[in-house]
Short mmCIF file of C-alpha atoms in Angstrom, two decimals:
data_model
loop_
_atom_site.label_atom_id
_atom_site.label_comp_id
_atom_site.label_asym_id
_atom_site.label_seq_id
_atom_site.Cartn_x
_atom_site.Cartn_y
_atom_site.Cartn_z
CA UNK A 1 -17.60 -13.39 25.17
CA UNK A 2 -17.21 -14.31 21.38
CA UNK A 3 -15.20 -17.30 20.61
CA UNK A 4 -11.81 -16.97 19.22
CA UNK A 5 -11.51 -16.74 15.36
CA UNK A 6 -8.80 -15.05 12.79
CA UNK A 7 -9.46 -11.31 13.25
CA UNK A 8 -12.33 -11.01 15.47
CA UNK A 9 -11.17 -6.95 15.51
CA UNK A 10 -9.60 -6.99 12.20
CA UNK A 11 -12.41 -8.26 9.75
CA UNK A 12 -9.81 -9.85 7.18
CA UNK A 13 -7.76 -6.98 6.93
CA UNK A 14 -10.35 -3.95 6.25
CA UNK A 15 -10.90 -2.50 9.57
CA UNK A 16 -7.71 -1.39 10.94
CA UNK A 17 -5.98 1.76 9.07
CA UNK A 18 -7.83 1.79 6.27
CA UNK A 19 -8.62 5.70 6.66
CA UNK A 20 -4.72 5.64 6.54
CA UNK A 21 -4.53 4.02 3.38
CA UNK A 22 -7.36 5.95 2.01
CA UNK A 23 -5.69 9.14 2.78
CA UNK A 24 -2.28 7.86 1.95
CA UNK A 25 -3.38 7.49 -1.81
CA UNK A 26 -5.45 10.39 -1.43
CA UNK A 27 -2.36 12.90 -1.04
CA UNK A 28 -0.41 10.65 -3.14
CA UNK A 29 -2.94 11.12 -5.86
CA UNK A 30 -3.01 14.49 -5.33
CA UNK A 31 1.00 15.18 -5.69
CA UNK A 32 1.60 12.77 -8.66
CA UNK A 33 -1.25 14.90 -10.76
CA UNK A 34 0.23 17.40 -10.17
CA UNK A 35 3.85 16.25 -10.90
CA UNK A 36 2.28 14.38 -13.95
CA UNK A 37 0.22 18.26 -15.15
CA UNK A 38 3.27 20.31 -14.94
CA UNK A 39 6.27 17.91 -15.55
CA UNK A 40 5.79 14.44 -16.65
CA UNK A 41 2.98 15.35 -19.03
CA UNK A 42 4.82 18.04 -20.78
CA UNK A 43 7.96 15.45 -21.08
CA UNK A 44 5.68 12.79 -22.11
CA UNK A 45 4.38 14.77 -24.86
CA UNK A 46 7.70 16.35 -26.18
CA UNK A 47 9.26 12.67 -26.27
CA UNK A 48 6.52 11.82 -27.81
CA UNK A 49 5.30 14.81 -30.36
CA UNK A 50 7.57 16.93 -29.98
CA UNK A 51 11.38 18.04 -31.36
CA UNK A 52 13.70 20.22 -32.60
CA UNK A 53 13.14 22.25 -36.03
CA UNK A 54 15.02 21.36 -38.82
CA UNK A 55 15.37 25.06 -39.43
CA UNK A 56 15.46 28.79 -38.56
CA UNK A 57 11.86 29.28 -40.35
CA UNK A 58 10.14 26.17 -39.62
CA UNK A 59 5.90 27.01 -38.21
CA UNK A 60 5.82 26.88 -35.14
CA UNK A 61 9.19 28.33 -34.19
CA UNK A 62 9.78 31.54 -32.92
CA UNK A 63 9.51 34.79 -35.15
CA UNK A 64 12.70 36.82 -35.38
CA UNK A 65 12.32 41.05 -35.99
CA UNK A 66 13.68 40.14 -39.81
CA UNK A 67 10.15 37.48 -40.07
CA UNK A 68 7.26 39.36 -42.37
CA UNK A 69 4.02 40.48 -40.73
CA UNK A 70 1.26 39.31 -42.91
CA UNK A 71 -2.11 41.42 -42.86
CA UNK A 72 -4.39 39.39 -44.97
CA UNK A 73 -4.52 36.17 -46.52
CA UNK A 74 -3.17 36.94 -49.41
CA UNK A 75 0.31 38.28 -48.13
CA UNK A 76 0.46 34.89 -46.15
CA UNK A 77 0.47 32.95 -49.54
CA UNK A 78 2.68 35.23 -51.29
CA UNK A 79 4.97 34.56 -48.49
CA UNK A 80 6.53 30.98 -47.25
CA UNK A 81 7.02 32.33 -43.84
CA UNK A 82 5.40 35.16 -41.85
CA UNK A 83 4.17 35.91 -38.54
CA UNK A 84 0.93 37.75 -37.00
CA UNK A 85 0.73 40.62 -34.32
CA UNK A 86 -2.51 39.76 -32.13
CA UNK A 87 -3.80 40.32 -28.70
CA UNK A 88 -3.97 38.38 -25.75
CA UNK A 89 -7.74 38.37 -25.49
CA UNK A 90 -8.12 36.36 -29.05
CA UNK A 91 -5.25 33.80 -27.35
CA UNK A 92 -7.05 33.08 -24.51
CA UNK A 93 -10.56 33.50 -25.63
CA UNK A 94 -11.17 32.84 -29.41
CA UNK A 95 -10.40 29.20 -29.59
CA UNK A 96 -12.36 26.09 -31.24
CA UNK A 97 -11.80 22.62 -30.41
CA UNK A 98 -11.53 19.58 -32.78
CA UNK A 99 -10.73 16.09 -32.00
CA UNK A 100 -8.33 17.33 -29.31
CA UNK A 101 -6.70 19.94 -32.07
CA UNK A 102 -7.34 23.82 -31.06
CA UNK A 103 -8.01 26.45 -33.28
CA UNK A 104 -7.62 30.25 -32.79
CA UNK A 105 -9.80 32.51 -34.69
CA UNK A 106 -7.31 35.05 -35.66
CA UNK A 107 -8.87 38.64 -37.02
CA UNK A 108 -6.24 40.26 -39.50
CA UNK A 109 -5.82 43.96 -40.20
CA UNK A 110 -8.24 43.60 -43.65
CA UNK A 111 -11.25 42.49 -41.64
CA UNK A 112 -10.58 38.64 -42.66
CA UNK A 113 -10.38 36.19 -39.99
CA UNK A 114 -8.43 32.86 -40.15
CA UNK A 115 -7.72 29.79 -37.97
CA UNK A 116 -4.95 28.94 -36.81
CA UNK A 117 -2.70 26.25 -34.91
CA UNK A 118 -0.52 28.11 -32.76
CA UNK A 119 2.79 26.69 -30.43
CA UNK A 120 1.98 28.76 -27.51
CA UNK A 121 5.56 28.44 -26.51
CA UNK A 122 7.04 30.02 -28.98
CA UNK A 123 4.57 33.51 -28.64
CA UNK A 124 6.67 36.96 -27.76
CA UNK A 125 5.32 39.96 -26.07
CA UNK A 126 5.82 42.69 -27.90
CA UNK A 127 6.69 46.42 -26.55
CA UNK A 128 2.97 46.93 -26.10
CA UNK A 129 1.26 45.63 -23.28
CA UNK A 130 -1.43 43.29 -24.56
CA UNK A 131 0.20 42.59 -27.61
CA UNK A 132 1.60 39.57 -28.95
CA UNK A 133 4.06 38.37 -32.06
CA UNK A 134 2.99 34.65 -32.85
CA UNK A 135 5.26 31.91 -34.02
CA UNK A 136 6.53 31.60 -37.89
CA UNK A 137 3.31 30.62 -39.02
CA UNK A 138 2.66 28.90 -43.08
CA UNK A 139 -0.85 28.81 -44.61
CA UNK A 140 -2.06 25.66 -45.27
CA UNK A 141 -4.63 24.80 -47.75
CA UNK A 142 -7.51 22.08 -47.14
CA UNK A 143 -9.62 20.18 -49.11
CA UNK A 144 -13.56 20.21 -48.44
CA UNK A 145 -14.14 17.44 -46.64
CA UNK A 146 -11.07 18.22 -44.34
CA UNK A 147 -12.74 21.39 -42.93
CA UNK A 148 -13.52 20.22 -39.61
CA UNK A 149 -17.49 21.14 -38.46
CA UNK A 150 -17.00 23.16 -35.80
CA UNK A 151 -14.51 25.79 -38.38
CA UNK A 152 -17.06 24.78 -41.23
CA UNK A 153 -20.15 25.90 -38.87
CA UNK A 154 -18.78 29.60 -39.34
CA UNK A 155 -18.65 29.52 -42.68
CA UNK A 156 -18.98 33.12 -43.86
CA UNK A 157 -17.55 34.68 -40.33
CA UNK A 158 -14.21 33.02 -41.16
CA UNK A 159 -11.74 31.30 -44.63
CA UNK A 160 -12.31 27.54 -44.39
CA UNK A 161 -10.58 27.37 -47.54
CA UNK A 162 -7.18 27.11 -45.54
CA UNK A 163 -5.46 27.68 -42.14
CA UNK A 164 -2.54 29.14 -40.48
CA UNK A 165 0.05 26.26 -39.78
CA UNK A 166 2.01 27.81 -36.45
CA UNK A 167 2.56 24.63 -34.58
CA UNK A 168 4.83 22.66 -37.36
CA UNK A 169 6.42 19.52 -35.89
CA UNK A 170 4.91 20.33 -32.52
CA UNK A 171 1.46 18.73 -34.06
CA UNK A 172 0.14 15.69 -32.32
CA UNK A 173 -3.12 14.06 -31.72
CA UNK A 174 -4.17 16.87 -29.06
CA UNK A 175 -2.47 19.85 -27.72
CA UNK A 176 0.16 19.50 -24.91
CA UNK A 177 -2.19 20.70 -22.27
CA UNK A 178 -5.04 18.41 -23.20
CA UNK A 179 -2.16 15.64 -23.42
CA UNK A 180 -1.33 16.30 -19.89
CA UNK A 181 -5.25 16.62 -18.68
CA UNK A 182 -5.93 13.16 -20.53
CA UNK A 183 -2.80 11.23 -18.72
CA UNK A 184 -3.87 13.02 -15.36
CA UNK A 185 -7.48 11.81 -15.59
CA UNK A 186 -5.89 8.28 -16.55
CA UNK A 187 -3.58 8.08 -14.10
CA UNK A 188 -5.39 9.39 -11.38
CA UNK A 189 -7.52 6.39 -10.49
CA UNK A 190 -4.96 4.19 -11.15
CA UNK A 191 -2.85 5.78 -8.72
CA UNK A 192 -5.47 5.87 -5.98
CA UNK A 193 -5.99 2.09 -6.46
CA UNK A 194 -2.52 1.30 -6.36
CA UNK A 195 -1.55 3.11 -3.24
CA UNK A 196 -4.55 1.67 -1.64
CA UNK A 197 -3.66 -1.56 -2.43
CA UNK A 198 0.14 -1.41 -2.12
CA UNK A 199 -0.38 0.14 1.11
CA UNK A 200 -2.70 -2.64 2.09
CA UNK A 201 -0.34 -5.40 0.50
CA UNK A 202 2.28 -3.90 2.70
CA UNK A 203 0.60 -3.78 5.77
CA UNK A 204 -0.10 -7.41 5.01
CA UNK A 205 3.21 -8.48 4.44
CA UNK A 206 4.22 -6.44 7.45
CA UNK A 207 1.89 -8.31 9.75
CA UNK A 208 0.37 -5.07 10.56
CA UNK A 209 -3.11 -6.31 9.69
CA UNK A 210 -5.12 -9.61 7.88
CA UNK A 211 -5.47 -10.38 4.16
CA UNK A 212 -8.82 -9.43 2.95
CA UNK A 213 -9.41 -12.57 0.98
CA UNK A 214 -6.96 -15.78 1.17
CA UNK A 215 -6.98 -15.77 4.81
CA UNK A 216 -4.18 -18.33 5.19
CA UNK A 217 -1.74 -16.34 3.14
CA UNK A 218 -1.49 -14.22 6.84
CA UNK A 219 2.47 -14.78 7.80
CA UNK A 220 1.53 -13.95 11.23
CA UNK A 221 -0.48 -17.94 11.21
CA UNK A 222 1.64 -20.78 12.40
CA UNK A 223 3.56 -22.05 9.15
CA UNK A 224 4.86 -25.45 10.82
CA UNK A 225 3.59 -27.73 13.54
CA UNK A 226 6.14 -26.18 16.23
CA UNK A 227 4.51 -22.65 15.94
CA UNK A 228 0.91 -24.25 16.07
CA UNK A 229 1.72 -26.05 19.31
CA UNK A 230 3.15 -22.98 21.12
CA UNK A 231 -0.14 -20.57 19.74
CA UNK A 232 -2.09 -23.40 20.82
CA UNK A 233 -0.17 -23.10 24.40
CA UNK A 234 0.15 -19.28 25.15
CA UNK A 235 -3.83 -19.02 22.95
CA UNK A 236 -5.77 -18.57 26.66
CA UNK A 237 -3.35 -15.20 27.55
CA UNK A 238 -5.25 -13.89 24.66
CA UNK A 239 -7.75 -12.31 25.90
CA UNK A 240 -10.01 -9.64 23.57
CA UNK A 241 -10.59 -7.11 22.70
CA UNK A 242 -6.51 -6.23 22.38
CA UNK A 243 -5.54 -9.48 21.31
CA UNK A 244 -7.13 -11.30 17.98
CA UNK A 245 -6.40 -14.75 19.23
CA UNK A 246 -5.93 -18.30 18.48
CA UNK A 247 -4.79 -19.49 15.87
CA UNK A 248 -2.42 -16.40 15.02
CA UNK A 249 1.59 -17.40 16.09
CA UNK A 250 1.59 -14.07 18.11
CA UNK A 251 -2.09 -13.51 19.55
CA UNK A 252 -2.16 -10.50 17.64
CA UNK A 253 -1.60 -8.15 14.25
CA UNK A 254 1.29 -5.84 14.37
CA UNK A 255 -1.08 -2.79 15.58
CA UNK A 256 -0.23 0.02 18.09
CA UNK A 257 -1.94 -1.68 20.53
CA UNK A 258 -0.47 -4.81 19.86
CA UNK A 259 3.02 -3.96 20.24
CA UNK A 260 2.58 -1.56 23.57
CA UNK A 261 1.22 -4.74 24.92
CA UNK A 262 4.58 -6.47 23.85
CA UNK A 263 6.54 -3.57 24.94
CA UNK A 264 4.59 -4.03 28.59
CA UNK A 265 5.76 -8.01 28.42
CA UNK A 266 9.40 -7.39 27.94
CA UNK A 267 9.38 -5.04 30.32
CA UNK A 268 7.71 -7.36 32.65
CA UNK A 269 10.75 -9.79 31.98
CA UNK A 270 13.02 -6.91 32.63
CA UNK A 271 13.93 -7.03 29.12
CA UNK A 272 15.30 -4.37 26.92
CA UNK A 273 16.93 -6.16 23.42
CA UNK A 274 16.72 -9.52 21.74
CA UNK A 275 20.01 -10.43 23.34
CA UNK A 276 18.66 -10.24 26.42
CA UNK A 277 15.47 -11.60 25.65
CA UNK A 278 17.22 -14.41 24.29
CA UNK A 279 19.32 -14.95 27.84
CA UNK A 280 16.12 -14.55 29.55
CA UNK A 281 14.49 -17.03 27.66
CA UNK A 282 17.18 -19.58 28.27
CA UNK A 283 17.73 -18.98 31.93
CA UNK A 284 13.82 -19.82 32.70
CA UNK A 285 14.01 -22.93 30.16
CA UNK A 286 17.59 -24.24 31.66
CA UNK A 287 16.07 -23.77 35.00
CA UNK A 288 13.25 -25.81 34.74
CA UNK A 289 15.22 -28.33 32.15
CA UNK A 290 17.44 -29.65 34.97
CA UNK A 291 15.10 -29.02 37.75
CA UNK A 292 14.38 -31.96 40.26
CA UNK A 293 11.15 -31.06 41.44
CA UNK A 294 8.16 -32.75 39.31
CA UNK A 295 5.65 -30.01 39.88
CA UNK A 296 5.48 -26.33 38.44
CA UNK A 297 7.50 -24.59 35.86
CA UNK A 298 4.31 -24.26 33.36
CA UNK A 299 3.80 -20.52 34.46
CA UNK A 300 7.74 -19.57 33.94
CA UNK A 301 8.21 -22.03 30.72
CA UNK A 302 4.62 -20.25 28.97
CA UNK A 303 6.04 -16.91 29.96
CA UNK A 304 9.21 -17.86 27.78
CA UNK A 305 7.22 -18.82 24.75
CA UNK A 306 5.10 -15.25 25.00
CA UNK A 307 8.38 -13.61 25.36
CA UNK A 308 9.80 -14.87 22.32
CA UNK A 309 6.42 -14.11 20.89
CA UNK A 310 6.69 -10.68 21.81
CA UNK A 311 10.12 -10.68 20.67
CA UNK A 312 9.07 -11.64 17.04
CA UNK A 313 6.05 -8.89 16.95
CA UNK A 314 8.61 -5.85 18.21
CA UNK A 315 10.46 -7.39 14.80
CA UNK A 316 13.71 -8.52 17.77
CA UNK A 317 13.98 -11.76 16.17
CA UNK A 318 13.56 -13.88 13.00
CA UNK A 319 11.31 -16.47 12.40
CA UNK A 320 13.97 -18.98 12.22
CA UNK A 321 15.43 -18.03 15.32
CA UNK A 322 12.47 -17.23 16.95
CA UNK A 323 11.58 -21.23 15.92
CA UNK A 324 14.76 -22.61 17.46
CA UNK A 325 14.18 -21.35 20.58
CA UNK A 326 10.44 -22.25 20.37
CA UNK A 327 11.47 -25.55 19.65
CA UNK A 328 13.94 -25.70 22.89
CA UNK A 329 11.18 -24.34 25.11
CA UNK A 330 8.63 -26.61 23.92
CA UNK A 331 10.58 -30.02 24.61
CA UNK A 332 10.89 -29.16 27.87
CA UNK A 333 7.45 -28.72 28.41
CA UNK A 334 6.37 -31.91 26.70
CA UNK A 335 9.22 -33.71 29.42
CA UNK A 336 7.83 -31.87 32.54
CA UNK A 337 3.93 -32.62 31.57
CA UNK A 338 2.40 -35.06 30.39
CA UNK A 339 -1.23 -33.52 28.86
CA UNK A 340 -2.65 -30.24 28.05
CA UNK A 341 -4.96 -30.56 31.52
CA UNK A 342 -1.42 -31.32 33.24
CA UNK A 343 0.41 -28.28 31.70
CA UNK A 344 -2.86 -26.24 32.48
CA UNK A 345 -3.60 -27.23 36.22
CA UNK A 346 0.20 -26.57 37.37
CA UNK A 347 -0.23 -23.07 35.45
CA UNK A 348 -3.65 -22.51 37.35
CA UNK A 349 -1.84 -23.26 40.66
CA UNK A 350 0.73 -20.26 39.95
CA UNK A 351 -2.44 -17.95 39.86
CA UNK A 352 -3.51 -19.35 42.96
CA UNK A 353 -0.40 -18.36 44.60
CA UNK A 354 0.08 -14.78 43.36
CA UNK A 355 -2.37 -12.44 44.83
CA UNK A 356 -1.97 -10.30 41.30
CA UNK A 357 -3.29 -13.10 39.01
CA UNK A 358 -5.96 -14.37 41.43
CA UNK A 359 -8.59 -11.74 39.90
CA UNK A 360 -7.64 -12.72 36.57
CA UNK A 361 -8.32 -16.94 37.29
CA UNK A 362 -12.30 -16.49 36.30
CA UNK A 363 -11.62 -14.82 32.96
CA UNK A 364 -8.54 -17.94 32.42
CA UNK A 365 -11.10 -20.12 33.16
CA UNK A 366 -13.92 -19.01 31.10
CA UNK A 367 -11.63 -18.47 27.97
CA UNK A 368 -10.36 -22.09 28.28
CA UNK A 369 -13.97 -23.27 28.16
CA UNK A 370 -15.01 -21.26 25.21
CA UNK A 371 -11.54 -22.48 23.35
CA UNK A 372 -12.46 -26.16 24.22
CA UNK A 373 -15.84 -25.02 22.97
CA UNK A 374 -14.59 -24.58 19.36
CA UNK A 375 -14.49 -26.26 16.26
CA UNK A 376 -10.75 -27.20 16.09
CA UNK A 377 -9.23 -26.27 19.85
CA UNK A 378 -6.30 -25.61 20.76
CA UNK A 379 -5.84 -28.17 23.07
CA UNK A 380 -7.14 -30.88 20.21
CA UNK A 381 -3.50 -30.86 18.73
CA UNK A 382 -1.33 -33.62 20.38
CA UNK A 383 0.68 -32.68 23.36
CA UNK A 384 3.44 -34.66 22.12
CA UNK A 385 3.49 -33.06 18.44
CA UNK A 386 7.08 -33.48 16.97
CA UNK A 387 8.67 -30.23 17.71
CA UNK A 388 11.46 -30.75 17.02
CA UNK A 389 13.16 -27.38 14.01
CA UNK A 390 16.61 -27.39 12.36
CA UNK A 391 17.17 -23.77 11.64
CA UNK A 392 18.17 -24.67 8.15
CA UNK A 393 15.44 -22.82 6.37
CA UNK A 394 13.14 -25.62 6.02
CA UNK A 395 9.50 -25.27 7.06
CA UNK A 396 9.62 -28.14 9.64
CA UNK A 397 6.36 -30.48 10.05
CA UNK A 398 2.72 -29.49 8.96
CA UNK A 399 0.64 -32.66 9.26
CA UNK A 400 -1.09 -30.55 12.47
CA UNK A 401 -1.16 -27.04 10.76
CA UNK A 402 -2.92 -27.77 8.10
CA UNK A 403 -5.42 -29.48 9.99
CA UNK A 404 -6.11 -26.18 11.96
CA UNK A 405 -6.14 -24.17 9.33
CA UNK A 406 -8.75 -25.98 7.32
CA UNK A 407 -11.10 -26.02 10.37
CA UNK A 408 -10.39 -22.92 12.01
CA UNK A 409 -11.39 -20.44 9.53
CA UNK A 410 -15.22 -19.03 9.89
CA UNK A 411 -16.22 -15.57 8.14
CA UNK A 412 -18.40 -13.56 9.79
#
């Protein structure tokens, strides 16, 4: 059997659930691309490119019945506005690509073909099927070295001395689709990682499973010398491979497994809520606080402690309550016994005399020995630590904790 350490299931954190988280930011990746490609992305770019036109006839807007149809080039400089009647093959088919900008070869009536910069929103469907009445469109004129190559490269099969200007103050760097692609492809690893992580972070804070680095930043370790003594005093009823073990407060992460294990001690107790929990935890500690006798009450006073334990992990109590009744139980331990080999012989006797524990004395005994065995045992903090916890918030004594914590830690 393995001696005890931090997470000798749950290698810092990375072994339990991480399929969920994977798959968590999988299918959140997944649903926020596609939120981000048909809403966010098309916002996005509007806010940012976009707006209204500052009139009736600006390029780009739509073409009304009473907007000229130009056939060649020349009727699209005689005019200030016009549109052009094309089909939907040359929209989705004859298009060129520039620094994010997309060109549409448009062939006119004459034979000449043109580029030009269309707002696919604002393209009608004319009474023909297959035919389309683009936006107000403008010609604009370029200089040589603004002909972009890949217009310039069919020089001859189409005018590079100017283009048709239908996307007016819908112009940005790149076209609103290729916006949206860009931001998805941005966003989408970003996402991934920060579900993973968040989900991870979570789970952390949760106490469902260990950090993966900064080990002592788990909340489930003893934060003050009161919670290291009672780990250190319940640590042999952690047995693996369910529980993690010493030094945790609780034995164990907030797992499945973990908490059906809780679930089985409370119902042990006969326990159903955190009130009751708390009146059974008092009854067994006021017994054995004004009891005569000078032997036993180890098995019934340990039982308390992994109650309240249990109690914490099933989220029943808070840590500051779940301290001040530590702290009660605890002191009346350190009056009835006198050493850890005194609190741990009475407890032995109690398996002894119930036939249902008397399997289970071997395995005590051989997980004692290995925790004795270790490089900062359990039963190497004093019995009489100060234990005593104002529930006032404050984080009570931690001249033993840190000790622990500074030994106890061994990656594997």
């Amino acid at each position: 059997m393995a001696h005890y350490k931090v997470s000798n299931r749950n290698l810092y954190g990375f072994r339990d659930h991480l399929l969920q988280s994977l798959v968590l930011a999988a299918v959140l990746t997944i649903l926020l691309s596609l939120l981000t490609s048909l809403f966010i992305g098309p916002l996005l770019y509007r806010l940012s490119f976009g707006g209204d036109f500052s009139d009736d006839g600006g390029a780009g807007g739509e073409a009304s019945w009473k907007t000229p149809v130009a056939e060649s080039i020349q009727e699209m400089k005689q005019h200030q506005s016009f549109t052009l009647i094309t089909t939907g093959t040359v929209l989705n088919s004859d298009a060129l690509r520039e620094d994010g900008a997309v060109y549409y070869r448009i062939p006119l009536p004459n034979g000449e073909c043109v580029a030009a910069r269309i707002n696919r929103k604002a393209i009608q469907e004319m009474g023909t099927i297959g035919f389309y009445r683009l936006p107000v469109g403008r010609w604009r004129d370029w200089k040589a070295e603004e002909v972009p190559p890949s217009i310039a490269a069919l020089s001859g099969a189409i005018d590079t001395s100017g283009y048709v200007d239908m996307l007016g103050n819908h112009r940005g760097p790149m076209e609103e689709s290729d916006y949206s692609q860009t931001l998805v492809s941005f966003a989408a690893p970003l996402i991934f990682f920060g579900v993973t992580l968040i989900h991870r972070f979570w789970g952390i804070r949760q106490g469902r499973f260990a950090p993966a680095f900064l080990e002592r930043m788990d909340p489930l370790l003893p934060r003050n010398d009161l919670e290291c003594w009672c780990a250190a005093l319940s640590a042999h009823h952690f047995s693996p491979p369910e529980w993690e073990g010493w030094p945790l407060l609780t034995g164990g992460h907030r797992s499945r497994e973990i908490k059906n294990l809780c679930n089985e001690i409370l119902a042990d107790c006969q326990v159903s809520g955190a009130d009751q929990g708390i009146r059974e935890v008092r009854r067994l500690t006021d017994d054995w606080a004004g009891s005569t006798e000078t032997d036993g009450g180890a098995w019934d006073l340990c039982r308390a402690i992994r109650l309240l334990e249990a109690m914490y992990l099933l989220d029943l109590l808070e840590r500051n309550e779940l301290d001040l009744e530590l702290g009660r139980v605890g002191r009346v331990l350190q009056r009835r016994f006198s050493s850890w080999e005194a609190f741990l012989a009475d407890e032995e006797q109690h398996y002894k005399r119930d036939s249902s524990l008397r399997q289970k004395l071997a395995l005590r005994r051989e997980a004692i020995l290995q925790m004795k065995d270790q490089r900062y045992s359990p039963y190497l903090i004093p019995w009489y630590t100060d234990l005593t916890w104002a529930a006032d918030g404050s984080t009570g004594e931690r001249t033993v904790v840190k000790t622990v914590l500074s030994k106890q830690f061994v990656r594997r």
